[in-house]
mmCIF file of C-alpha atoms in Angstrom:
data_model
loop_
_atom_site.group_PDB
_atom_site.id
_atom_site.type_symbol
_atom_site.label_atom_id
_atom_site.label_comp_id
_atom_site.label_asym_id
_atom_site.label_seq_id
_atom_site.Cartn_x
_atom_site.Cartn_y
_atom_site.Cartn_z
ATOM 1 C CA MET A 147 0.000 0.000 0.000
ATOM 2 C CA LYS A 148 1.327 3.375 -1.009
ATOM 3 C CA PRO A 149 1.295 6.158 1.667
ATOM 4 C CA ILE A 150 -0.695 9.345 1.059
ATOM 5 C CA PRO A 151 1.666 12.110 -0.027
ATOM 6 C CA HIS A 152 2.182 15.149 2.241
ATOM 7 C CA LEU A 153 0.321 13.629 5.185
ATOM 8 C CA ASN A 154 2.235 13.988 8.407
ATOM 9 C CA ILE A 155 0.553 12.044 11.232
ATOM 10 C CA HIS A 156 2.730 13.740 13.850
ATOM 11 C CA HIS A 157 1.487 17.167 12.658
ATOM 12 C CA LEU A 158 -2.228 16.155 12.977
ATOM 13 C CA THR A 159 -1.943 14.823 16.525
ATOM 14 C CA HIS A 160 0.246 17.579 17.934
ATOM 15 C CA ASN A 161 -1.274 20.730 16.399
ATOM 16 C CA ASP A 162 -1.723 23.250 19.239
ATOM 17 C CA THR A 163 -4.105 25.474 17.238
ATOM 18 C CA ALA A 164 -6.495 22.582 16.581
ATOM 19 C CA VAL A 165 -6.474 21.602 20.259
ATOM 20 C CA ILE A 166 -7.470 25.146 21.312
ATOM 21 C CA ASP A 167 -9.824 26.068 18.435
ATOM 22 C CA LEU A 168 -11.941 22.907 18.416
ATOM 23 C CA PRO A 169 -13.433 23.363 21.911
ATOM 24 C CA VAL A 170 -14.036 27.083 21.265
ATOM 25 C CA TYR A 171 -15.899 26.364 18.019
ATOM 26 C CA LEU A 172 -17.830 23.573 19.713
ATOM 27 C CA VAL A 173 -18.920 25.825 22.596
ATOM 28 C CA ILE A 174 -19.978 28.620 20.204
ATOM 29 C CA THR A 175 -21.970 26.133 18.104
ATOM 30 C CA ILE A 176 -23.729 24.744 21.190
ATOM 31 C CA ILE A 177 -24.624 28.243 22.462
ATOM 32 C CA ILE A 178 -26.068 29.288 19.084
ATOM 33 C CA GLY A 179 -27.981 25.993 18.864
ATOM 34 C CA VAL A 180 -29.486 26.470 22.331
ATOM 35 C CA PHE A 181 -30.731 29.979 21.419
ATOM 36 C CA VAL A 182 -32.232 28.809 18.125
ATOM 37 C CA LEU A 183 -33.890 25.792 19.742
ATOM 38 C CA GLY A 184 -35.227 27.999 22.556
ATOM 39 C CA GLY A 185 -36.746 30.395 20.000
ATOM 40 C CA ILE A 186 -38.401 27.576 18.080
ATOM 41 C CA LEU A 187 -39.793 25.928 21.218
ATOM 42 C CA SER A 188 -41.107 29.223 22.589
ATOM 43 C CA MET A 189 -42.993 29.876 19.344
ATOM 44 C CA ILE A 190 -44.524 26.391 19.567
ATOM 45 C CA PHE A 191 -45.398 26.325 23.275
ATOM 46 C CA LEU A 192 -45.935 30.056 23.939
ATOM 47 C CA PRO A 193 -47.641 31.389 20.805
ATOM 48 C CA SER A 194 -49.489 34.006 22.854
ATOM 49 C CA PHE A 195 -46.132 35.674 23.583
ATOM 50 C CA PHE A 196 -45.953 36.681 19.918
ATOM 51 C CA THR A 197 -49.704 37.062 19.359
ATOM 52 C CA PRO A 198 -51.198 40.560 19.501
ATOM 53 C CA THR A 199 -54.053 41.430 21.850
ATOM 54 C CA PRO A 200 -57.335 42.723 20.386
ATOM 55 C CA VAL A 201 -58.904 45.975 21.578
ATOM 56 C CA VAL A 202 -62.467 45.585 22.895
ATOM 57 C CA THR A 203 -64.850 48.556 23.076
ATOM 58 C CA ILE A 204 -68.304 48.199 24.647
ATOM 59 C CA ASP A 205 -71.124 50.678 24.948
ATOM 60 C CA PRO A 206 -72.597 51.245 27.530
ATOM 61 C CA LEU A 207 -70.147 50.414 30.319
ATOM 62 C CA ILE A 208 -72.616 51.487 33.002
ATOM 63 C CA ALA A 209 -76.365 50.974 32.561
ATOM 64 C CA THR A 210 -79.200 51.996 34.834
ATOM 65 C CA VAL A 211 -82.448 50.026 34.826
ATOM 66 C CA ASN A 212 -85.796 50.717 36.484
ATOM 67 C CA ASN A 213 -86.527 47.051 37.167
ATOM 68 C CA THR A 214 -85.036 43.640 36.419
ATOM 69 C CA SER A 215 -87.350 43.111 33.443
ATOM 70 C CA THR A 216 -85.557 45.874 31.506
ATOM 71 C CA SER A 217 -83.226 44.678 28.726
ATOM 72 C CA ILE A 218 -79.882 46.274 27.972
ATOM 73 C CA GLN A 219 -78.385 46.172 24.507
ATOM 74 C CA TYR A 220 -74.580 46.198 24.406
ATOM 75 C CA GLN A 221 -72.705 47.206 21.277
ATOM 76 C CA VAL A 222 -69.327 45.446 21.157
ATOM 77 C CA LEU A 223 -66.500 46.374 18.779
ATOM 78 C CA VAL A 224 -63.402 44.171 18.478
ATOM 79 C CA GLN A 225 -60.397 45.639 16.632
ATOM 80 C CA THR A 226 -56.654 45.306 16.254
ATOM 81 C CA SER A 227 -54.399 47.880 17.900
ATOM 82 C CA ASP A 228 -54.270 49.767 14.574
ATOM 83 C CA GLN A 229 -58.115 49.889 14.479
ATOM 84 C CA LYS A 230 -58.752 47.164 11.899
ATOM 85 C CA PRO A 231 -61.921 45.138 12.601
ATOM 86 C CA ILE A 232 -61.640 41.532 13.745
ATOM 87 C CA ALA A 233 -64.374 39.355 12.265
ATOM 88 C CA ASN A 234 -65.652 36.084 13.778
ATOM 89 C CA ALA A 235 -64.517 36.921 17.312
ATOM 90 C CA HIS A 236 -66.565 35.156 19.996
ATOM 91 C CA VAL A 237 -67.829 37.690 22.533
ATOM 92 C CA ILE A 238 -69.172 36.424 25.848
ATOM 93 C CA ILE A 239 -70.849 38.601 28.468
ATOM 94 C CA LYS A 240 -71.529 36.769 31.723
ATOM 95 C CA ASN A 241 -72.007 36.892 35.466
ATOM 96 C CA ASP A 242 -73.233 34.385 38.051
ATOM 97 C CA HIS A 243 -76.818 34.559 36.784
ATOM 98 C CA THR A 244 -76.614 35.293 33.049
ATOM 99 C CA ILE A 245 -74.480 34.397 30.039
ATOM 100 C CA ARG A 246 -74.874 35.686 26.496
ATOM 101 C CA THR A 247 -72.658 35.209 23.478
ATOM 102 C CA ASN A 248 -72.426 36.369 19.887
ATOM 103 C CA ILE A 249 -69.921 36.532 17.014
ATOM 104 C CA THR A 250 -68.580 39.732 15.452
ATOM 105 C CA ASN A 251 -69.369 40.533 11.813
ATOM 106 C CA THR A 252 -66.877 41.695 9.149
ATOM 107 C CA SER A 253 -66.899 45.172 10.722
ATOM 108 C CA GLY A 254 -65.798 43.678 14.061
ATOM 109 C CA MET A 255 -69.181 44.583 15.563
ATOM 110 C CA THR A 256 -71.816 42.592 17.428
ATOM 111 C CA MET A 257 -74.866 43.373 19.539
ATOM 112 C CA ILE A 258 -75.697 41.451 22.711
ATOM 113 C CA THR A 259 -78.938 41.967 24.621
ATOM 114 C CA ILE A 260 -79.096 41.078 28.299
ATOM 115 C CA GLN A 261 -81.932 41.148 30.788
ATOM 116 C CA PRO A 262 -79.925 41.482 34.010
ATOM 117 C CA LYS A 263 -80.923 39.576 37.125
ATOM 118 C CA ILE A 264 -80.056 41.605 40.179
ATOM 119 C CA PRO A 265 -80.179 39.493 43.356
ATOM 120 C CA GLN A 266 -82.705 40.434 46.053
ATOM 121 C CA GLY A 267 -81.358 43.098 48.396
ATOM 122 C CA LEU A 268 -78.689 44.338 45.967
ATOM 123 C CA HIS A 269 -78.849 47.441 43.814
ATOM 124 C CA GLU A 270 -76.175 46.561 41.240
ATOM 125 C CA THR A 271 -74.548 43.708 39.404
ATOM 126 C CA PHE A 272 -71.442 43.331 37.271
ATOM 127 C CA PHE A 273 -70.686 41.427 34.067
ATOM 128 C CA ASP A 274 -67.411 39.930 32.845
ATOM 129 C CA VAL A 275 -66.490 40.224 29.158
ATOM 130 C CA LEU A 276 -64.522 37.505 27.375
ATOM 131 C CA VAL A 277 -63.389 37.757 23.733
ATOM 132 C CA LYS A 278 -61.837 34.797 21.912
ATOM 133 C CA THR A 279 -60.428 34.774 18.380
ATOM 134 C CA SER A 280 -58.467 32.243 16.385
ATOM 135 C CA THR A 281 -55.530 34.547 15.601
ATOM 136 C CA TYR A 282 -55.309 36.863 18.623
ATOM 137 C CA LYS A 283 -54.910 36.478 22.366
ATOM 138 C CA SER A 284 -58.053 35.894 24.354
ATOM 139 C CA VAL A 285 -59.138 38.939 26.334
ATOM 140 C CA GLU A 286 -60.977 38.759 29.644
ATOM 141 C CA HIS A 287 -62.186 41.832 31.516
ATOM 142 C CA ARG A 288 -63.614 41.026 34.934
ATOM 143 C CA GLN A 289 -66.489 43.201 36.115
ATOM 144 C CA MET A 290 -66.170 45.423 33.041
ATOM 145 C CA LEU A 291 -69.897 46.171 32.795
ATOM 146 C CA LYS A 292 -72.001 47.545 35.629
ATOM 147 C CA VAL A 293 -75.803 47.511 35.863
ATOM 148 C CA VAL A 294 -77.415 49.684 38.536
ATOM 149 C CA LEU A 295 -81.016 49.246 39.722
ATOM 150 C CA ARG A 296 -82.649 52.636 40.004
ATOM 151 C CA SER A 297 -84.487 53.036 43.316
#
């Protein structure tokens, strides 16, 4: 068998630069790989970190009723932060006694009518608002709406 020309085995096993550079390159490669893998995993397991939050506007925020048989109509608008409408958002208005839901139209608007039930002895009740979409973070506002019973 004929030896390979210009190959010095002693040079390959005793090269000081290779002994120092290899671990440095390996450490740099591992650090970059950890950051890239962390970014990929965070996008998979924490998509809400990168998902924008919709803006929810409701009118009226405070309603006054003469009796508990009075209905209140809420106008709900769901938009992006740059005021573009979000269609097909699920809007839920609820409290311990009532729950109503509807879906926004292409203008990001929906109407929800509620006949509030105010417990005996109380003069007010509150409603939570929950908005869910397929492409934005879910939004929950606790006690966002107030209904006052006029005496």
